[in-house]
Short mmCIF file of C-alpha atoms and ligand atoms in Angstrom, two decimals:
data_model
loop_
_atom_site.label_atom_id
_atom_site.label_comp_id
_atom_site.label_asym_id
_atom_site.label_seq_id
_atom_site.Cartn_x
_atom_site.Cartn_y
_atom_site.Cartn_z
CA UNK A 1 60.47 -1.18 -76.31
CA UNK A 2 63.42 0.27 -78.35
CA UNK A 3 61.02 2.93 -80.10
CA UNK A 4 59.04 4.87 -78.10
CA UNK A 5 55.04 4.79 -79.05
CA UNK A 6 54.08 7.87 -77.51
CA UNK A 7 50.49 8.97 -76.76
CA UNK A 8 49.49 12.19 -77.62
CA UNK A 9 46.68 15.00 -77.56
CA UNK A 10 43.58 13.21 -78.34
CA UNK A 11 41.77 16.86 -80.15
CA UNK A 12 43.51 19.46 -80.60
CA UNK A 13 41.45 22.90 -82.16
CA UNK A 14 42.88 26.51 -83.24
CA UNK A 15 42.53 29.52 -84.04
CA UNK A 16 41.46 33.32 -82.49
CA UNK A 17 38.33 32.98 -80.25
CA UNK A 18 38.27 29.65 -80.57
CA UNK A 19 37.93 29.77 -76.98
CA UNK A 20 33.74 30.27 -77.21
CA UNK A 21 33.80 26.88 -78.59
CA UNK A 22 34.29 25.32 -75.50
CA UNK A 23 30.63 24.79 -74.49
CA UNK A 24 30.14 22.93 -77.23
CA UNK A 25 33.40 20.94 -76.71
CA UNK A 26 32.44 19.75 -73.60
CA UNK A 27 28.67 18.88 -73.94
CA UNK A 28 29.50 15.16 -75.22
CA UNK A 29 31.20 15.05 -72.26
CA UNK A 30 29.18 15.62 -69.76
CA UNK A 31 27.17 12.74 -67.50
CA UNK A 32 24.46 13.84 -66.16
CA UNK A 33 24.76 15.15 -62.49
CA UNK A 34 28.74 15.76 -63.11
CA UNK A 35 29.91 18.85 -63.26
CA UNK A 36 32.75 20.08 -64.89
CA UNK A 37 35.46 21.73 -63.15
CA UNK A 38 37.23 24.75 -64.02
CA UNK A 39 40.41 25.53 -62.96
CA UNK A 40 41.71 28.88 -63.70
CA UNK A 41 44.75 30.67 -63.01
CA UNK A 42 44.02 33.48 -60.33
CA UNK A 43 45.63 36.08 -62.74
CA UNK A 44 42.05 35.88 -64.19
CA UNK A 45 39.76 36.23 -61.20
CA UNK A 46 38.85 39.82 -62.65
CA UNK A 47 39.46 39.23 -65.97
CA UNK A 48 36.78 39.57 -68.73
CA UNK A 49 37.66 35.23 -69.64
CA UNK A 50 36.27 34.37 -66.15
CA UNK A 51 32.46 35.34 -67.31
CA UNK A 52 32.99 33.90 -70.84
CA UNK A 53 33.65 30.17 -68.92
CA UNK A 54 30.65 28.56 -70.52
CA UNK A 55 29.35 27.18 -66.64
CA UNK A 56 26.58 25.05 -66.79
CA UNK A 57 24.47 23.89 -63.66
CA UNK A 58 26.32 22.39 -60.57
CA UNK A 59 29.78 23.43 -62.58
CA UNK A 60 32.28 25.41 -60.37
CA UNK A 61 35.05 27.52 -61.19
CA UNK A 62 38.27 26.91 -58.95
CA UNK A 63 40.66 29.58 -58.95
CA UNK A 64 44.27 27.97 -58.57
CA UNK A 65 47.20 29.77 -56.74
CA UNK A 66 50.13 29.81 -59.45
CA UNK A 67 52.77 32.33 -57.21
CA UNK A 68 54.29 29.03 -56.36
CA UNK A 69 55.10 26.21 -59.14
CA UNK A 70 52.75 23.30 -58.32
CA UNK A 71 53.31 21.21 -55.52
CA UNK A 72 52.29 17.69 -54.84
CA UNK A 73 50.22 18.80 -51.67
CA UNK A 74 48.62 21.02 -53.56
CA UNK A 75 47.41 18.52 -56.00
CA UNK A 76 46.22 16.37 -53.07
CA UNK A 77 44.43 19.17 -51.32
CA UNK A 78 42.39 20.57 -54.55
CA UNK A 79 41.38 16.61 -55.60
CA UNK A 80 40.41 16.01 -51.89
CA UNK A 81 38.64 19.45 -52.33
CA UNK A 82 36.73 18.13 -55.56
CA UNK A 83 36.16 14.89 -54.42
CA UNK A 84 34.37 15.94 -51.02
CA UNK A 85 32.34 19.03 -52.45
CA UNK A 86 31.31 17.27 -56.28
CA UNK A 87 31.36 13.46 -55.86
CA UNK A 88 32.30 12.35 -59.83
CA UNK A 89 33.01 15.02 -62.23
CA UNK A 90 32.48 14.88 -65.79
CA UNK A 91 36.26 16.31 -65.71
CA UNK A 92 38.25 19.28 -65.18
CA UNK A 93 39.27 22.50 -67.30
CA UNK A 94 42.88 24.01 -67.18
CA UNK A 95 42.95 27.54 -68.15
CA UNK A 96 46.01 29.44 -67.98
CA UNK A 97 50.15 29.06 -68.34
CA UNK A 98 51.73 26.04 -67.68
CA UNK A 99 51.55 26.01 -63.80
CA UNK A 100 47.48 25.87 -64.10
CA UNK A 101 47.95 23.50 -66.91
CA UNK A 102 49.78 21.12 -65.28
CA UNK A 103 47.50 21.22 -61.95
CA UNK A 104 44.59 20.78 -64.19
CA UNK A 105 46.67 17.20 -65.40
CA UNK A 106 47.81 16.27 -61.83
CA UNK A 107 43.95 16.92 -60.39
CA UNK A 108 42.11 14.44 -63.20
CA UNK A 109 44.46 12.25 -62.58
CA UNK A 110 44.52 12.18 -58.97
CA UNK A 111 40.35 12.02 -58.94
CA UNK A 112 40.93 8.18 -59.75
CA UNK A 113 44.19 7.21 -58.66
CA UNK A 114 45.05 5.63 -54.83
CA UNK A 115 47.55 7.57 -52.39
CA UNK A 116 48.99 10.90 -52.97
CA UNK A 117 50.55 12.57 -56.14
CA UNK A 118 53.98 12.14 -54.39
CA UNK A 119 53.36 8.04 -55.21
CA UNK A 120 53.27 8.77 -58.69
CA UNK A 121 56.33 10.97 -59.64
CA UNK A 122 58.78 9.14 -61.99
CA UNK A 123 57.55 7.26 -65.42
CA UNK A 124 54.83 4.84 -65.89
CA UNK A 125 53.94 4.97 -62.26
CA UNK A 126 50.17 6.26 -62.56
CA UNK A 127 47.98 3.47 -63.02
CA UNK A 128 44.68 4.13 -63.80
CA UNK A 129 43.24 7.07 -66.48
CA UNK A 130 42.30 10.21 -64.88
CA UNK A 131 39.31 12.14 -65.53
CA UNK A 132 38.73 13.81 -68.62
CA UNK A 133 40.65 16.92 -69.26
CA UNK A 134 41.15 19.91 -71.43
CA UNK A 135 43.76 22.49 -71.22
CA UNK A 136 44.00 25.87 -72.50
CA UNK A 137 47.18 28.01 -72.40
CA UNK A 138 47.25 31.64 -71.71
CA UNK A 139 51.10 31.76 -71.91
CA UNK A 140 53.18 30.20 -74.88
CA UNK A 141 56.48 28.29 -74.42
CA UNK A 142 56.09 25.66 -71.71
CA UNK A 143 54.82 22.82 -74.21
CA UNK A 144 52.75 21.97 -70.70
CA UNK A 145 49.66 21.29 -73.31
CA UNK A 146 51.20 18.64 -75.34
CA UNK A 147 53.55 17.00 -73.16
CA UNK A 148 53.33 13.97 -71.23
CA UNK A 149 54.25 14.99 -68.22
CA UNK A 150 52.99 17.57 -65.08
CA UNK A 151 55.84 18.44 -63.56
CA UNK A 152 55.45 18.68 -59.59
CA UNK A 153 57.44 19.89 -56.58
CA UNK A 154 57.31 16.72 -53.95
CA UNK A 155 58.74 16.07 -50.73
CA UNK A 156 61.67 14.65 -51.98
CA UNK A 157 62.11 15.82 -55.40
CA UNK A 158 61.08 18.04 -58.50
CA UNK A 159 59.49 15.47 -61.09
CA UNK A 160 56.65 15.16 -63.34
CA UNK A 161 54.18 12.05 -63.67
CA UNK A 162 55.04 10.70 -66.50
CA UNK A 163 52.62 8.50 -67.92
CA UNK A 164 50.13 8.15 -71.26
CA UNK A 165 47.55 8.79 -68.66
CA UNK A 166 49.20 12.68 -68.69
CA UNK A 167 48.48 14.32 -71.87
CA UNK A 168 45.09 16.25 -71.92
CA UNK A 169 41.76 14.97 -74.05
CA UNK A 170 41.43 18.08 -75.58
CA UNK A 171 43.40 21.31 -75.78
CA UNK A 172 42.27 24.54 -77.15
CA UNK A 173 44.66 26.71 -78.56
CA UNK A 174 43.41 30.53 -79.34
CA UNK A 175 46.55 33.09 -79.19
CA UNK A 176 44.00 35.84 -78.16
CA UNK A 177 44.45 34.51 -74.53
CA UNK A 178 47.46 35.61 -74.71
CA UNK A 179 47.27 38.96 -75.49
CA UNK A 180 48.93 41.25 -73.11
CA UNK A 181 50.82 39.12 -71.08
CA UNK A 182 53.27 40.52 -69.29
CA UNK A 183 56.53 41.77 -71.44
CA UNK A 184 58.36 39.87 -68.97
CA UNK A 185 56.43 36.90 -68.56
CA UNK A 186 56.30 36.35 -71.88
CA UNK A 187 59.85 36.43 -72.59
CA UNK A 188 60.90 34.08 -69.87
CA UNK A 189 58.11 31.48 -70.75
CA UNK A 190 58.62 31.83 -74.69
CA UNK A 191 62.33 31.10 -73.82
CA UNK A 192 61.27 28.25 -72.02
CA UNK A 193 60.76 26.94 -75.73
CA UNK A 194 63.70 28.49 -77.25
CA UNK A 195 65.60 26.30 -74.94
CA UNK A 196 63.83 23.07 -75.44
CA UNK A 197 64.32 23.65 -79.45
CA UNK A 198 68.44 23.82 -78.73
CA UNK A 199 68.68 21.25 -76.18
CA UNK A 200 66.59 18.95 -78.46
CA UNK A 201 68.24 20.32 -81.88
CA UNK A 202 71.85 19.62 -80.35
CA UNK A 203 71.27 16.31 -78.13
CA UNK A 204 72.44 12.94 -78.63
CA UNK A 205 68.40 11.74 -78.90
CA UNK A 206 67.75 13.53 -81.63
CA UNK A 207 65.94 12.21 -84.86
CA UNK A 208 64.34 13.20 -87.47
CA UNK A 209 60.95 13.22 -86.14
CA UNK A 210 62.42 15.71 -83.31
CA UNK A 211 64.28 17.79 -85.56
CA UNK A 212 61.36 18.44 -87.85
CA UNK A 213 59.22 20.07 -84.94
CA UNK A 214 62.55 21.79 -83.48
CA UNK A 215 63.74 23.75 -86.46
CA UNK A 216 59.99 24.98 -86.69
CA UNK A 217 59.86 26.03 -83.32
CA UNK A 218 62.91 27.51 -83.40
CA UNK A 219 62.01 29.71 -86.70
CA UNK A 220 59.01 30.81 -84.70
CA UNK A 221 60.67 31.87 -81.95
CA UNK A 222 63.53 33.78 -83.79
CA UNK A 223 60.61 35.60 -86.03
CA UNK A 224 58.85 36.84 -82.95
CA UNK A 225 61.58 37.58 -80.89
CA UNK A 226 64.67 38.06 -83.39
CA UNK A 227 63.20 39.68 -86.68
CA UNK A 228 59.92 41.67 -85.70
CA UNK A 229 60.35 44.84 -83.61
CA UNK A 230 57.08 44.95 -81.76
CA UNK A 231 54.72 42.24 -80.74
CA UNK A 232 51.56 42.11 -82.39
CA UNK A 233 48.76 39.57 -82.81
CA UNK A 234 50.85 37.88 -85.10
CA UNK A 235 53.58 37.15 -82.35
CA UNK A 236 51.12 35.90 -80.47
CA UNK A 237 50.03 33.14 -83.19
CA UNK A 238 53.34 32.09 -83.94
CA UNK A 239 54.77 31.55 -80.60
CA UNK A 240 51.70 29.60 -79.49
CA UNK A 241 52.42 27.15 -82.35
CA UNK A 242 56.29 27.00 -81.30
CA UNK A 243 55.37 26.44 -77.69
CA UNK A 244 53.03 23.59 -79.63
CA UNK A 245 56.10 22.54 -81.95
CA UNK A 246 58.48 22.53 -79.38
CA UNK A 247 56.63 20.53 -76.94
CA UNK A 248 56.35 17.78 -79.79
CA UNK A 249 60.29 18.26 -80.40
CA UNK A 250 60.89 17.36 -77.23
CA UNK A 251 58.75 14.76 -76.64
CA UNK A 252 60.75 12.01 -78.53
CA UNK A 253 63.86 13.69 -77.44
CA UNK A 254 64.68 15.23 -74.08
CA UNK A 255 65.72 18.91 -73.35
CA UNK A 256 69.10 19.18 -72.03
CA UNK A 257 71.82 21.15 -69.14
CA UNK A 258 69.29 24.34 -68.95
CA UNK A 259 66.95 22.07 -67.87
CA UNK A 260 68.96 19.96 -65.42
CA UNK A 261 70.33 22.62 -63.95
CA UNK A 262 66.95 24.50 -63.47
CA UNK A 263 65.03 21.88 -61.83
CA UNK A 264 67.80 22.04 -58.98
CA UNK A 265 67.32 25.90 -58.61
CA UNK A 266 63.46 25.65 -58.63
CA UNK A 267 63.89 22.83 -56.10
CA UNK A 268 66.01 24.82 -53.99
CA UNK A 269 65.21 28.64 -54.39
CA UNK A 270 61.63 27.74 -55.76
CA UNK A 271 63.00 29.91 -59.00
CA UNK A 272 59.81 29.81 -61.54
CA UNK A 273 61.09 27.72 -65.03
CA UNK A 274 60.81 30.09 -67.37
CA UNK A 275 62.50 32.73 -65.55
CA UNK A 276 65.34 30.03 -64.17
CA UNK A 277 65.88 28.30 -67.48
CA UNK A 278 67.07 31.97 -68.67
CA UNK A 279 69.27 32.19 -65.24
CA UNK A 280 71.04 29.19 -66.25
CA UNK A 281 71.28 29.48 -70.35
CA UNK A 282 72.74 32.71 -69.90
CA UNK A 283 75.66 30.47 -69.00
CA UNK A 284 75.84 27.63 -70.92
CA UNK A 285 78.19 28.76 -73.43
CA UNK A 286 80.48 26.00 -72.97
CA UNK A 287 77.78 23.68 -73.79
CA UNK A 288 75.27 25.67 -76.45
CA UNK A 289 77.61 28.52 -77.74
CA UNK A 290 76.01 29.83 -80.91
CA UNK A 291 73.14 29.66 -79.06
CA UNK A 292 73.64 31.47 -75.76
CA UNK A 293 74.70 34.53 -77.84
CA UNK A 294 72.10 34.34 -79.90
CA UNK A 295 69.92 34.01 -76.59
CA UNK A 296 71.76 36.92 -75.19
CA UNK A 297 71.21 38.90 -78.30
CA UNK A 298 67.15 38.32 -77.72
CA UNK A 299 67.12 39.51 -73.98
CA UNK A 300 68.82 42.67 -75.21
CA UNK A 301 66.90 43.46 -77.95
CA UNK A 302 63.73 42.34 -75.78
CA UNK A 303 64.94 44.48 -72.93
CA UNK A 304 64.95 41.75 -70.77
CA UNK A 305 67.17 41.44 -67.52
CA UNK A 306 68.23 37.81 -66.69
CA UNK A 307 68.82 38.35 -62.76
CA UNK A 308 72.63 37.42 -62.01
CA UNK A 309 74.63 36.27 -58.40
CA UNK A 310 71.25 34.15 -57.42
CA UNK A 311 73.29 31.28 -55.24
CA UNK A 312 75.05 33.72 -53.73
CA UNK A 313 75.54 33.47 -50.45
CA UNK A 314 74.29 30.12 -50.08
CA UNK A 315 75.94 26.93 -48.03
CA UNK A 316 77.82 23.51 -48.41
CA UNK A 317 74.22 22.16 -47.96
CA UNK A 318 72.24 23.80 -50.63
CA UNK A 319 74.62 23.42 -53.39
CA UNK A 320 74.84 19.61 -52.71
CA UNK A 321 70.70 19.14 -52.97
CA UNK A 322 70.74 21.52 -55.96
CA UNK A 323 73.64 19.05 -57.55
CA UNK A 324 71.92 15.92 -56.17
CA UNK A 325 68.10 17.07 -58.01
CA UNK A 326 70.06 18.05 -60.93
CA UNK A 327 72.47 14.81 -61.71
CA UNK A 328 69.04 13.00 -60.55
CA UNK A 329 68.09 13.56 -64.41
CA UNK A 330 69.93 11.43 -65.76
CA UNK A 331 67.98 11.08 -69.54
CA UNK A 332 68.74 14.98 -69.80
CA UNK A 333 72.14 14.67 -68.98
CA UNK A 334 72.55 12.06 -71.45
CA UNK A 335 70.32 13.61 -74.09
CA UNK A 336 73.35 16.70 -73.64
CA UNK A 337 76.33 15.22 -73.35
CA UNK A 338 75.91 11.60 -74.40
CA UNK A 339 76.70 8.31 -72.59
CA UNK A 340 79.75 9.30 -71.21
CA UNK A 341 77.77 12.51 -69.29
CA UNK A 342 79.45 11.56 -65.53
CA UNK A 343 82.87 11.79 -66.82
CA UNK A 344 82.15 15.11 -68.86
CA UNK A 345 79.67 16.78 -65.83
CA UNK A 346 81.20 15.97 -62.49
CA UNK A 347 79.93 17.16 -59.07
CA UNK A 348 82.76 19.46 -59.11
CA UNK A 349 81.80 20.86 -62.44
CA UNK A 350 78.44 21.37 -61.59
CA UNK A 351 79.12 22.91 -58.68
CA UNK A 352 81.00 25.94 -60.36
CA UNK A 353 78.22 26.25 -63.00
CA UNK A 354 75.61 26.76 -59.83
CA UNK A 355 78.51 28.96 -58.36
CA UNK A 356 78.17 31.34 -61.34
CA UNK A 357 74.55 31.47 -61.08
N1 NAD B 1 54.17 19.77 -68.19
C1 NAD B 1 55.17 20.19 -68.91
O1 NAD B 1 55.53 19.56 -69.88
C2 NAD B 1 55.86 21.45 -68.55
C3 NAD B 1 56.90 21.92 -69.35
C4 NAD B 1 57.53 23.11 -68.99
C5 NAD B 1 57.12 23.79 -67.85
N2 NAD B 1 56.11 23.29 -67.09
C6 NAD B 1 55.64 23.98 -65.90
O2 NAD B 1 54.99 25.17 -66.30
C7 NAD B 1 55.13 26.15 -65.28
C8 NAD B 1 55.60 27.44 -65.88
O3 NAD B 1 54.58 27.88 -66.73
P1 NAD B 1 54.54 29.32 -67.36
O4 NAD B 1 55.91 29.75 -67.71
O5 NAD B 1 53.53 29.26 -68.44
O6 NAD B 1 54.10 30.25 -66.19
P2 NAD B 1 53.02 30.08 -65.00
O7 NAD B 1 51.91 29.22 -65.41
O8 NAD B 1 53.77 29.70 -63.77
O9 NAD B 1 52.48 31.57 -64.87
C9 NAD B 1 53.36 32.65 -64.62
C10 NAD B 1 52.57 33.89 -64.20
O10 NAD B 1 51.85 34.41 -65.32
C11 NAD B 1 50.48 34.60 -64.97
N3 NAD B 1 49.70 34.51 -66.21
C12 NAD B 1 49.27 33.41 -66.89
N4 NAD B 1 48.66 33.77 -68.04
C13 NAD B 1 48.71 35.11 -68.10
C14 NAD B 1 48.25 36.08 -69.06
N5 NAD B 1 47.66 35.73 -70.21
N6 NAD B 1 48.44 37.39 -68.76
C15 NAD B 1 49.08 37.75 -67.63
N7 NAD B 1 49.54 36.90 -66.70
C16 NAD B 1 49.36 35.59 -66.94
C17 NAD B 1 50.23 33.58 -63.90
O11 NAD B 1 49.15 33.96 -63.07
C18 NAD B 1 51.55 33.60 -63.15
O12 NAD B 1 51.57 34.66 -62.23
C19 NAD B 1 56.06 25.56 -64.25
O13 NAD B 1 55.32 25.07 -63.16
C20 NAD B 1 56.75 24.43 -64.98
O14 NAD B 1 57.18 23.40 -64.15
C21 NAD B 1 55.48 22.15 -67.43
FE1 FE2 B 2 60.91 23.67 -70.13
#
């Protein structure tokens, strides 16, 4: 098909404390003598949100380990976990930044799919519909709750199911949950959209469909972290709708070098992607120059630090599987630097750009 038809969110609600809705979100879809599973980010175990989780009878509240990105065991373990303990589940809960978010994905769908989540890592490879699912951010920038996609750390490689089977039932965006995130934290993940508005803005995929949810994004994320001088409850708002913006952006584009780059870090070094997106965009300004300054420009203001001299020290080896992960991604690639990407990004090339790192 020349166009993609892409499938998205199926209900989508916001707004502050839209959160104690939930209950009454999921009573449709419960069946009787299936629970509903939560699964919450462990950041939350002591948080006032884990007693407002509207549990019902037989419901359980998982909390997931986020201090790695998720893995493909992982996903294996918890639906093993779910499937021995619970039997059928109504369906499964997300709650908190895009690492939670995209377990929540990988779990529903792994509750009725064959084999391990490893099997289903590329496009189109996930064959039946998971379980349903909601997901509800705590962190803005990923795009993790409209995408696609859940991206996945395997044996072999860093790469998402991506399938229409992905994208949640439901999502539930309310920018109190993410109130007092970490100053840090947020920076690194709201970058995380920053750089998916340039790499779709300035790629070769880009339409007008793209560029309509981009240059939104993009606004958002210069207003919060550009033109105000502290964060309020406001910021909050807008970048929630720019993580929501930008994840639509790039959904019938692609994101770009940050990105490729990244994935081969994170597969490497296990560098989180909000955090190694900034690593990497700090020195792309062959590639994204008004940008990078601009980008630079925010991380001073912010007073952010974007660690430097990360590959350091590291072998022959290492660079070659970060440089084989990264040319691996080959629509980003393109998306950047067009058809004639190979010619433009050789292994050399690439291996300087990690050398900088
Ligand atoms: N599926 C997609 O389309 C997509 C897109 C981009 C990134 N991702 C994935 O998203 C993940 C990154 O997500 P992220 O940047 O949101 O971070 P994260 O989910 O990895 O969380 C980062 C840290 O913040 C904590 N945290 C979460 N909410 C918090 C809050 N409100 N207050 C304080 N701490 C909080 C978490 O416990 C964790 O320690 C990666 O695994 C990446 O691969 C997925
Ligand atoms: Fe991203």
């Amino acid at each position: 098909m020349k166009f993609r038809n892409f499938k998205m969110v199926d209900y989508v609600v916001y707004g502050r404390g839209s959160f104690n809705q939930l209950d009454e979100i999921l009573a449709p879809r419960r069946k009787s003598g299936a629970p509903i599973i939560f699964l919450l980010d462990h950041f939350f175990e002591k948080h006032s949100l884990y007693s407002r989780i509207p549990q019902q009878k037989g419901d359980a509240i998982i909390l997931v380990d986020v201090n790695y990105e998720p893995k493909t065991s992982y996903i294996d373990t918890l639906a093993d976990q779910i499937k021995k303990e619970f039997g059928t589940v109504s369906g499964v809960v997300g709650i908190g930044g895009g690492s939670a978010m995209d377990i929540a994905k990988a779990v529903s769908l792994m509750m009725n799919n064959p084999g391990k989540a490893s099997d289903y890592q590329g496009w189109d490879l996930v064959k039946f519909p998971g379980v349903y699912k909601a997901g509800i951010p705590t962190l803005s920038g990923t795009g993790a709750e409209v995408s696609r996609t859940t991206v996945l750390t395997g044996p072999t490689k860093k790469l998402g199911m991506n399938s229409d089977f992905t994208p949640f039932d439901q999502i539930i965006l309310d920018p109190e949950l993410t109130a007092n995130a970490p100053v840090n934290q947020r920076f690194y993940t709201g970058m995380d959209c920053y750089i998916h508005c340039i790499e779709s803005l300035t790629g070769t995929f880009l339409n007008e469909f793209s560029k309509s949810y981009g240059k939104k994004a993009l606004e958002l994320c210069r207003k919060v972290f550009i033109e105000k001088n502290d964060w309020d409850s406001e910021s909050d708002d807008q970048l929630m709708m720019a993580s929501y913006a930008g994840g639509m952006s790039i959904a019938y584009s692609q994101v770009g070098v940050a990105h490729a780059v990244s994935y081969g870090l994170s597969y490497l070094l296990g560098t989180k992607h909000g955090i190694g997106n900034c690593i990497v965009f700090d020195k792309l300004e062959e590639f994204y120059p008004e940008a990078v300054k601009e980008f630079k420009w925010m991380a001073a203001k912010n007073k952010i630090d974007i660690p430097q001299h990360i590959t350091k020290g590291l072998g022959e080896e290492q660079f070659d599987t970060m440089i084989n992960v990264s040319l691996g991604l080959k629509p980003l690639w393109e998306n950047a630097l067009g058809k004639d990407w190979e010619k433009i990004m050789p292994k050399e090339k690439l291996r300087a750009l990690y050398e900088k790192l």
